mmCIF file of C-alpha atoms in Angstrom:
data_model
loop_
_atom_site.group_PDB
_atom_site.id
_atom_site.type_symbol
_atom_site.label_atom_id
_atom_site.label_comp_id
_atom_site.label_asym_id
_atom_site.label_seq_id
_atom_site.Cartn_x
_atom_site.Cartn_y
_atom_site.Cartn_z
ATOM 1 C CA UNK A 1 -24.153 -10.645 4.405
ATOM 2 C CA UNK A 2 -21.131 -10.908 2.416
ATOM 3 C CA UNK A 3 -19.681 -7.711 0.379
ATOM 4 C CA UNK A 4 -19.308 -8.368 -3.226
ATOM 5 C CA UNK A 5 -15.356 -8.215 -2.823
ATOM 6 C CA UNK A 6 -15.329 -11.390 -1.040
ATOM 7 C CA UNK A 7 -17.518 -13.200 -3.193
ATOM 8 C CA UNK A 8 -15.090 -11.938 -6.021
ATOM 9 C CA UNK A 9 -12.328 -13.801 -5.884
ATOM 10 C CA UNK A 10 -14.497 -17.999 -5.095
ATOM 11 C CA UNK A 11 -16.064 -16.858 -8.647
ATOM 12 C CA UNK A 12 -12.403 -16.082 -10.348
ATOM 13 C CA UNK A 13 -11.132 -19.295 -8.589
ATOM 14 C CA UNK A 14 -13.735 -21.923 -10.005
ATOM 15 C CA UNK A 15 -13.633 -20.626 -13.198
ATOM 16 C CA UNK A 16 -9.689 -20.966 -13.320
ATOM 17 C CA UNK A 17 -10.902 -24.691 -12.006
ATOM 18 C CA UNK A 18 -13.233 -25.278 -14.834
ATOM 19 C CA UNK A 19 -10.706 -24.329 -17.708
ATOM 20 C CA UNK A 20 -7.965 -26.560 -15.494
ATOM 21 C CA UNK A 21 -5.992 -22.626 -15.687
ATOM 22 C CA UNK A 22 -2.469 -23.278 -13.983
ATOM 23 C CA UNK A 23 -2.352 -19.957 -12.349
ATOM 24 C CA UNK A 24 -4.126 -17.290 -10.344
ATOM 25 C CA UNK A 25 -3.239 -13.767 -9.505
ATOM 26 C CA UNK A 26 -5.546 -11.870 -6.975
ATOM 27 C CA UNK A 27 -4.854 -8.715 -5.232
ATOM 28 C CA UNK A 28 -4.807 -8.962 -1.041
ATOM 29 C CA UNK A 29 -3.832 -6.252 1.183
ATOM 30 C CA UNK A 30 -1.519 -5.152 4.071
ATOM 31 C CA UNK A 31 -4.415 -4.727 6.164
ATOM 32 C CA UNK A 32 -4.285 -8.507 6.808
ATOM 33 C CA UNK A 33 -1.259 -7.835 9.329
ATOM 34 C CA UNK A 34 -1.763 -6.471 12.808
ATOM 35 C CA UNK A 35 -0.712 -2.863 12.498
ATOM 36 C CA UNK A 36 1.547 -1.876 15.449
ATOM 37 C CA UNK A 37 1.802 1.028 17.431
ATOM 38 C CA UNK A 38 4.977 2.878 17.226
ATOM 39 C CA UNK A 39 4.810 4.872 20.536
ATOM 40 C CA UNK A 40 4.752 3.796 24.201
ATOM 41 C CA UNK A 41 5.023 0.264 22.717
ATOM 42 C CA UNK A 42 8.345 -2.126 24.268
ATOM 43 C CA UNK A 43 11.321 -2.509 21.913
ATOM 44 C CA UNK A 44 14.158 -5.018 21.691
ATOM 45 C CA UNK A 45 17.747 -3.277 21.036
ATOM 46 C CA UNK A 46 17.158 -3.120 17.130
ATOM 47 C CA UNK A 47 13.978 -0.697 17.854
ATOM 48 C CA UNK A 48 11.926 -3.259 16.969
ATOM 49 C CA UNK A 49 8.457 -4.315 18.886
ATOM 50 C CA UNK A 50 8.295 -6.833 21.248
ATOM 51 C CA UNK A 51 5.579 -9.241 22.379
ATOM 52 C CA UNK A 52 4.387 -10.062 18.642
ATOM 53 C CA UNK A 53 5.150 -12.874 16.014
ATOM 54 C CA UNK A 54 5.442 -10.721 12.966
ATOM 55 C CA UNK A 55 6.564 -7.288 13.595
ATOM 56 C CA UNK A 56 7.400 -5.092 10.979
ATOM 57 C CA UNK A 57 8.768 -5.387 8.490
ATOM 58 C CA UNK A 58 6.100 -7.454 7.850
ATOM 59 C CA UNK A 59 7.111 -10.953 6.727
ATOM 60 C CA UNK A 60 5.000 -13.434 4.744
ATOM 61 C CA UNK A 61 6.058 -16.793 6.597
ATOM 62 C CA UNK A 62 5.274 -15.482 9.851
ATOM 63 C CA UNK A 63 2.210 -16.088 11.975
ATOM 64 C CA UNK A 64 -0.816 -13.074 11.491
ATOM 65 C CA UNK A 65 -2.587 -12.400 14.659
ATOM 66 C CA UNK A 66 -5.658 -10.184 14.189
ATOM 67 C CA UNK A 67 -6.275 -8.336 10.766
ATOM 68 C CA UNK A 68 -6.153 -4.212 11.473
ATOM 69 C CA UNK A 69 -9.065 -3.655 9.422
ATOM 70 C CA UNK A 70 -12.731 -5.412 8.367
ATOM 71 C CA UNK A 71 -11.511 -4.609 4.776
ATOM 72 C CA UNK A 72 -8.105 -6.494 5.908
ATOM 73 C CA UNK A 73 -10.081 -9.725 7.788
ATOM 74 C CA UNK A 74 -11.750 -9.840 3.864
ATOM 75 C CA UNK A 75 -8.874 -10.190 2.046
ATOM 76 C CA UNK A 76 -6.917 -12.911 4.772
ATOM 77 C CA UNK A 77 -10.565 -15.195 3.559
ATOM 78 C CA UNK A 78 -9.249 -14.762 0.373
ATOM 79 C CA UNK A 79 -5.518 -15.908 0.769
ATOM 80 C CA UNK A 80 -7.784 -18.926 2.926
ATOM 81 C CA UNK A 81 -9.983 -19.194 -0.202
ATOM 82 C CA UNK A 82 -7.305 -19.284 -2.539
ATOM 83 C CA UNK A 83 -5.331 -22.512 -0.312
ATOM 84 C CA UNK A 84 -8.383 -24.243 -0.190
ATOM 85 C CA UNK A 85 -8.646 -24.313 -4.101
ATOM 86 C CA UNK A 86 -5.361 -25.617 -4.177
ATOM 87 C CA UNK A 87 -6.314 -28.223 -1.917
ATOM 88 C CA UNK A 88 -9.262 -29.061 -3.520
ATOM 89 C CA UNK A 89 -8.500 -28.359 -7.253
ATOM 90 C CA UNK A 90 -4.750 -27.681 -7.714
ATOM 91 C CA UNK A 91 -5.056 -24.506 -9.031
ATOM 92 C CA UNK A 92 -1.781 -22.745 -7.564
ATOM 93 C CA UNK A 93 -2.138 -18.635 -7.118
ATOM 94 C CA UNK A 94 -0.011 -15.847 -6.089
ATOM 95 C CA UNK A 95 -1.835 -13.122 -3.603
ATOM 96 C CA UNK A 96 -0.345 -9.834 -3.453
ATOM 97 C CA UNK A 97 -0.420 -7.988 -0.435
ATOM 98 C CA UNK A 98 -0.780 -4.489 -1.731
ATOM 99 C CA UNK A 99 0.736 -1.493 0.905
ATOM 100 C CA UNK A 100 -0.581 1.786 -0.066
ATOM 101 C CA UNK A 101 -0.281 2.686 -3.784
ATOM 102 C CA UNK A 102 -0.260 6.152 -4.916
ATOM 103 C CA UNK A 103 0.540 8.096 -8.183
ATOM 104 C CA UNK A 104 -1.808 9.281 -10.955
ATOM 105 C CA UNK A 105 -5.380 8.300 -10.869
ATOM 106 C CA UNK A 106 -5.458 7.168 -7.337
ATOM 107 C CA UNK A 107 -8.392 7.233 -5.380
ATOM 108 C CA UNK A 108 -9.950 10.126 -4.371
ATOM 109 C CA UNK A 109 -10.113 8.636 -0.743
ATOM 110 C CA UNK A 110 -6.588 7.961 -0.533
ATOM 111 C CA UNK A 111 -4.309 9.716 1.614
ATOM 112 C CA UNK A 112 -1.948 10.947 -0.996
ATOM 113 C CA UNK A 113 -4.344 11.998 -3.179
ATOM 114 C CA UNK A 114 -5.937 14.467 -0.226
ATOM 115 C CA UNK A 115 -2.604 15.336 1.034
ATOM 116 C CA UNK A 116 -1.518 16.410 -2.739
ATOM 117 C CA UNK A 117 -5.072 18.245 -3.647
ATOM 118 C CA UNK A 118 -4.710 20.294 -0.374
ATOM 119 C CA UNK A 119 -0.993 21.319 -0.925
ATOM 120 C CA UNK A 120 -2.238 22.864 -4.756
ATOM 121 C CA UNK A 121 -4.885 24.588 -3.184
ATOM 122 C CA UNK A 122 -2.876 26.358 -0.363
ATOM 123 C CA UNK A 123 -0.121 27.202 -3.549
ATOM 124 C CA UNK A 124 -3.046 28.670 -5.304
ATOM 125 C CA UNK A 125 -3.860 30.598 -2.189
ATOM 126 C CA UNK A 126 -7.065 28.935 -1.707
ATOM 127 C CA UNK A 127 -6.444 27.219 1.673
ATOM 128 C CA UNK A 128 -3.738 26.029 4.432
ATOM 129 C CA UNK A 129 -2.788 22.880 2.969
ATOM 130 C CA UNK A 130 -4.069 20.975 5.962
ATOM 131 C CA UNK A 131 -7.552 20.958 5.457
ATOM 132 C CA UNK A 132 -7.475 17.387 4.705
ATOM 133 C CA UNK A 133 -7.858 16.229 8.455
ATOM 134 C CA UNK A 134 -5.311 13.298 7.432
ATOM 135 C CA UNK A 135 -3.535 11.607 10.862
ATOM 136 C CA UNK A 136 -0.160 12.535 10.276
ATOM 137 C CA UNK A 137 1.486 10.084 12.958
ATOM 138 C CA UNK A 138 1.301 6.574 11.122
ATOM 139 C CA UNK A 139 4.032 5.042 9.384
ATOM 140 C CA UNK A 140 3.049 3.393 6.406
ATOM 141 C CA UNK A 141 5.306 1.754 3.038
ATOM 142 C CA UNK A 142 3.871 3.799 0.271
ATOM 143 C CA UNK A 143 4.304 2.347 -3.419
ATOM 144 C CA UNK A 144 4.322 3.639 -6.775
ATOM 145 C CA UNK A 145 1.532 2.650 -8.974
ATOM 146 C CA UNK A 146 4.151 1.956 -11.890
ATOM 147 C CA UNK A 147 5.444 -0.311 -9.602
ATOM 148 C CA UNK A 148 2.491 -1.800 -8.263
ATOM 149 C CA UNK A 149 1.775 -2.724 -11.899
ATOM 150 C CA UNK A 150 5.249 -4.329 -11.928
ATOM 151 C CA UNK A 151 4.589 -6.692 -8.967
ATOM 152 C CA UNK A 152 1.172 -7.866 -11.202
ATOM 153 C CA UNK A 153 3.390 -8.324 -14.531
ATOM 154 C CA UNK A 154 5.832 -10.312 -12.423
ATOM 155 C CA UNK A 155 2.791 -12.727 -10.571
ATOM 156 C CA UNK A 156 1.132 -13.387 -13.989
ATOM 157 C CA UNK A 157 4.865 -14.457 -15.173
ATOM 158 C CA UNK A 158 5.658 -16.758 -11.909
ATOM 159 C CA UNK A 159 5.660 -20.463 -12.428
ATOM 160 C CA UNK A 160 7.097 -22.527 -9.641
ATOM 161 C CA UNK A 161 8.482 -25.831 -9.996
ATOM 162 C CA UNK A 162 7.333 -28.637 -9.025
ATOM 163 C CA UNK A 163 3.931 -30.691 -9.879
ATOM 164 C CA UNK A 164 2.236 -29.143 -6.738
ATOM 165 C CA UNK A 165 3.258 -26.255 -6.027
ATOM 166 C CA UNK A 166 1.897 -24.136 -3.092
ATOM 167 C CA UNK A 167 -0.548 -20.771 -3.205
ATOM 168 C CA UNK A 168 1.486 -18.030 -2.311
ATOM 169 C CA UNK A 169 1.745 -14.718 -1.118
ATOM 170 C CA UNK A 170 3.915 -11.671 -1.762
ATOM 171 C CA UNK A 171 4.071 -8.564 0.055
ATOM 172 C CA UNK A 172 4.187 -5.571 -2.765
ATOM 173 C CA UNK A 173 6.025 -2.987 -0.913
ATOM 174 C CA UNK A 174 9.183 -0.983 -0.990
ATOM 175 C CA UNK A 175 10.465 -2.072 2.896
ATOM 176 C CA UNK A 176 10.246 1.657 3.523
ATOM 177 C CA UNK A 177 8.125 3.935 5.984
ATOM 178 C CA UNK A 178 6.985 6.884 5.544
ATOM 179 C CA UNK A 179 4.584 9.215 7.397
ATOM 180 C CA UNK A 180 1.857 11.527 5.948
ATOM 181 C CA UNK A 181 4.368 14.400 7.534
ATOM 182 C CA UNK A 182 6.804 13.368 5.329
ATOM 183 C CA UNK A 183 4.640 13.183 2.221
ATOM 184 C CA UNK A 184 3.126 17.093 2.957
ATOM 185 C CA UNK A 185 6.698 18.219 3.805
ATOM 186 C CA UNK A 186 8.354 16.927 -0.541
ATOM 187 C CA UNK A 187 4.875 18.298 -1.592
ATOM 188 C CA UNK A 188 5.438 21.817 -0.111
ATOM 189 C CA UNK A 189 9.364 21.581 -1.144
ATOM 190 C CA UNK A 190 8.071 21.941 -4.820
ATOM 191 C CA UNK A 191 6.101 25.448 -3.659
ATOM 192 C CA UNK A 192 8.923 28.110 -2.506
ATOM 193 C CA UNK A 193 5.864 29.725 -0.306
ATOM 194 C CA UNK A 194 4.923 27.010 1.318
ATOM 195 C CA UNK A 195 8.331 25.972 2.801
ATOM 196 C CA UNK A 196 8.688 25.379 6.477
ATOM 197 C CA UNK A 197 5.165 25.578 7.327
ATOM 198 C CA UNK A 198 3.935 23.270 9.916
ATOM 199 C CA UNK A 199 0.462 21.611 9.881
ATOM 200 C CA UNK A 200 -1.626 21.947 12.329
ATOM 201 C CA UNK A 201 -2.575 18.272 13.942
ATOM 202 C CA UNK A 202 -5.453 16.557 12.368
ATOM 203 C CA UNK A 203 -8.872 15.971 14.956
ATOM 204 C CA UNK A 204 -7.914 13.321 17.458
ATOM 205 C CA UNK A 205 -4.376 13.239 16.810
ATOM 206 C CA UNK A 206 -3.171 13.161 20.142
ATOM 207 C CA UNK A 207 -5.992 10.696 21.122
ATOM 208 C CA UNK A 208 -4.515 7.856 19.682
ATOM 209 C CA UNK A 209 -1.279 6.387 19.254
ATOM 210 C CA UNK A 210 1.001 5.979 15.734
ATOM 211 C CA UNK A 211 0.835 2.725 13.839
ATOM 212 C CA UNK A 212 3.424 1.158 11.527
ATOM 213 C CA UNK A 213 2.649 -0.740 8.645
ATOM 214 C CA UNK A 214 6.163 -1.757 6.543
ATOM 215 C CA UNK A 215 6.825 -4.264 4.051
ATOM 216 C CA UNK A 216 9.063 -7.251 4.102
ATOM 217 C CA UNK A 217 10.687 -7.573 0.376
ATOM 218 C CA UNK A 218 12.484 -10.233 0.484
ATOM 219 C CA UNK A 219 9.649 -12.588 -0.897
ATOM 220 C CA UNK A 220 8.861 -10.756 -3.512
ATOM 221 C CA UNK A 221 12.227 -9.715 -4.977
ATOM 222 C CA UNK A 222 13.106 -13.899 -4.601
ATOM 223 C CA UNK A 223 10.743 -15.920 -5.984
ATOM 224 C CA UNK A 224 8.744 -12.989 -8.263
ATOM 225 C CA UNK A 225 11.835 -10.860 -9.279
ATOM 226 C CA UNK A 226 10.048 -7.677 -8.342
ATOM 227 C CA UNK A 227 11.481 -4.764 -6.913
ATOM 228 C CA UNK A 228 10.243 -1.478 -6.298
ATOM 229 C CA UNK A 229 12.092 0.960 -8.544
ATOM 230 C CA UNK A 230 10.346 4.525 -7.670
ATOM 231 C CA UNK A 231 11.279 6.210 -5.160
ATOM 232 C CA UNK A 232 8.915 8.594 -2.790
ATOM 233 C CA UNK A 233 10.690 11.900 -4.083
ATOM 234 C CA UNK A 234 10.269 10.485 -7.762
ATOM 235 C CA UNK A 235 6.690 9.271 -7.409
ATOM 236 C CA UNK A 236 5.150 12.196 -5.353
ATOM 237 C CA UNK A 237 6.724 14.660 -8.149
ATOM 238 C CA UNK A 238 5.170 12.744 -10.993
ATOM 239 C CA UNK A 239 1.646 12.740 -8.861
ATOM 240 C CA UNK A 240 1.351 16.483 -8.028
ATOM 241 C CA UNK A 241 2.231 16.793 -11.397
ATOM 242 C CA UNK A 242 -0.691 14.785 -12.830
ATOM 243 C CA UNK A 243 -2.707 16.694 -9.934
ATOM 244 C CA UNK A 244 -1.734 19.988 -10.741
ATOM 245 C CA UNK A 245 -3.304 19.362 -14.659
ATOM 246 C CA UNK A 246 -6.008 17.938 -13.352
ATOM 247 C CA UNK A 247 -6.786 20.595 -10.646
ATOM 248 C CA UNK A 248 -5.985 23.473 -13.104
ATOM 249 C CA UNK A 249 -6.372 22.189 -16.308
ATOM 250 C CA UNK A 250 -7.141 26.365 -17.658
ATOM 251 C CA UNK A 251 -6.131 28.034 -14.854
ATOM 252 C CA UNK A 252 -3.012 29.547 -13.858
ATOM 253 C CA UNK A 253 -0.150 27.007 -12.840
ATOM 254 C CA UNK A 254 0.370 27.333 -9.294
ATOM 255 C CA UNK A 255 3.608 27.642 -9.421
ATOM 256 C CA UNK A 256 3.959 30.556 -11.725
#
């Protein structure tokens, strides 16, 4: 049967068709592209993979092979939803492929937020700071939520020229990798005690190979005038700072 996320977005659609709305904004994912792995993998002389029609930086023009992720083949139906309503109705719409979004009231599942509870608890002395089991290895463009919200502002505000213009998409991403190493690494900069200790390697972590998962920006800085602004340092401090109150909100700061 069909989750109740991909039944989501036909609903929004023919009710923007029944008003005759000019414009649609839904949220898609990077998990439509095909993530690649980063090790044992051929290269050209730039570094980057070979043998596939959109490496990354992932670009929005080019061909998408296999989706990484069932939650990834969901949204692509969507951006196919969302042209066949032009087709069919003229209703034009801007889908924004979302790469991981982090900052303050993130979801408890997300890799930040686990990587940024179990650094607090190791600076309160109440574990490693690994405990998270997180797979360190992958490359992924992390974004700000300020600056997702941003890239939504910006796609309500789009209006193309034209009498027909297209559906679009955007990738909402800042065109830089990071890994989950790099993210424990600021968090532990900001805890004098927990400098230059090295996590021990998630379950499995040697099983499997790295995968990279970057935005293009081009897109969405041309044609939506959005550009991500925060940058990882900036963002991670303003999330472990929202974690720390939340995590100790009458106990002793951490840091003192």
């Amino acid at each position: 049967s069909s989750s109740p996320e991909a039944k989501a977005d036909p609903a929004a659609a023919s009710a923007a068709a029944s008003v005759r709305l000019p414009h649609l904004v839904y949220a898609s994912s990077h998990e439509v592209y095909d993530w690649l792995s980063t090790a044992d993998a051929p290269v050209d002389r730039d570094g980057r993979p070979l043998n596939s029609p959109n490496p990354p930086p992932f670009r929005e023009d080019l061909p998408i092979t296999t989706p990484s992720t069932l939650h990834g083949t969901n949204k692509l139906m969507d951006e196919m939803l969302a042209a066949s309503y032009h087709s069919t109705h003229g209703i034009y719409s801007v889908g924004l492929r979302f790469f991981p979004v982090y900052g303050p009231w993130c979801s408890p599942d997300s890799e930040v937020y686990g990587v940024s509870v179990s650094t607090l608890d190791a600076a309160a002395g109440e574990g490693s700071g690994d405990e998270d089991g997180a797979f360190e290895g992958d490359v992924r463009d992390y974004v700000y939520i300020d600056d997702a919200v941003d890239a939504v502002l910006a796609a309500m505000q789009y209006r193309p020229g034209g009498e027909d213009p297209p559906a679009v998409v955007a990738n909402v991403g800042t065109g830089k990798g990071s890994t989950l190493r790099d993210i424990r690494e600021e968090l532990a900069g900001h805890f004098p005690g927990l400098k230059g200790q090295t996590p021990k390697a998630a379950a499995g972590e040697g099983e499997r190979r790295a995968t990279v998962s970057i935005a293009s920006a081009e897109r969405s800085e041309s044609i939506l005038g959005f550009k991500a602004r925060t940058s990882l340092r900036e963002g991670l401090a303003q999330t472990l700072e929202w974690q720390r109150d939340r995590q100790f909100p009458y106990g002793p700061d951490p840091r003192s």
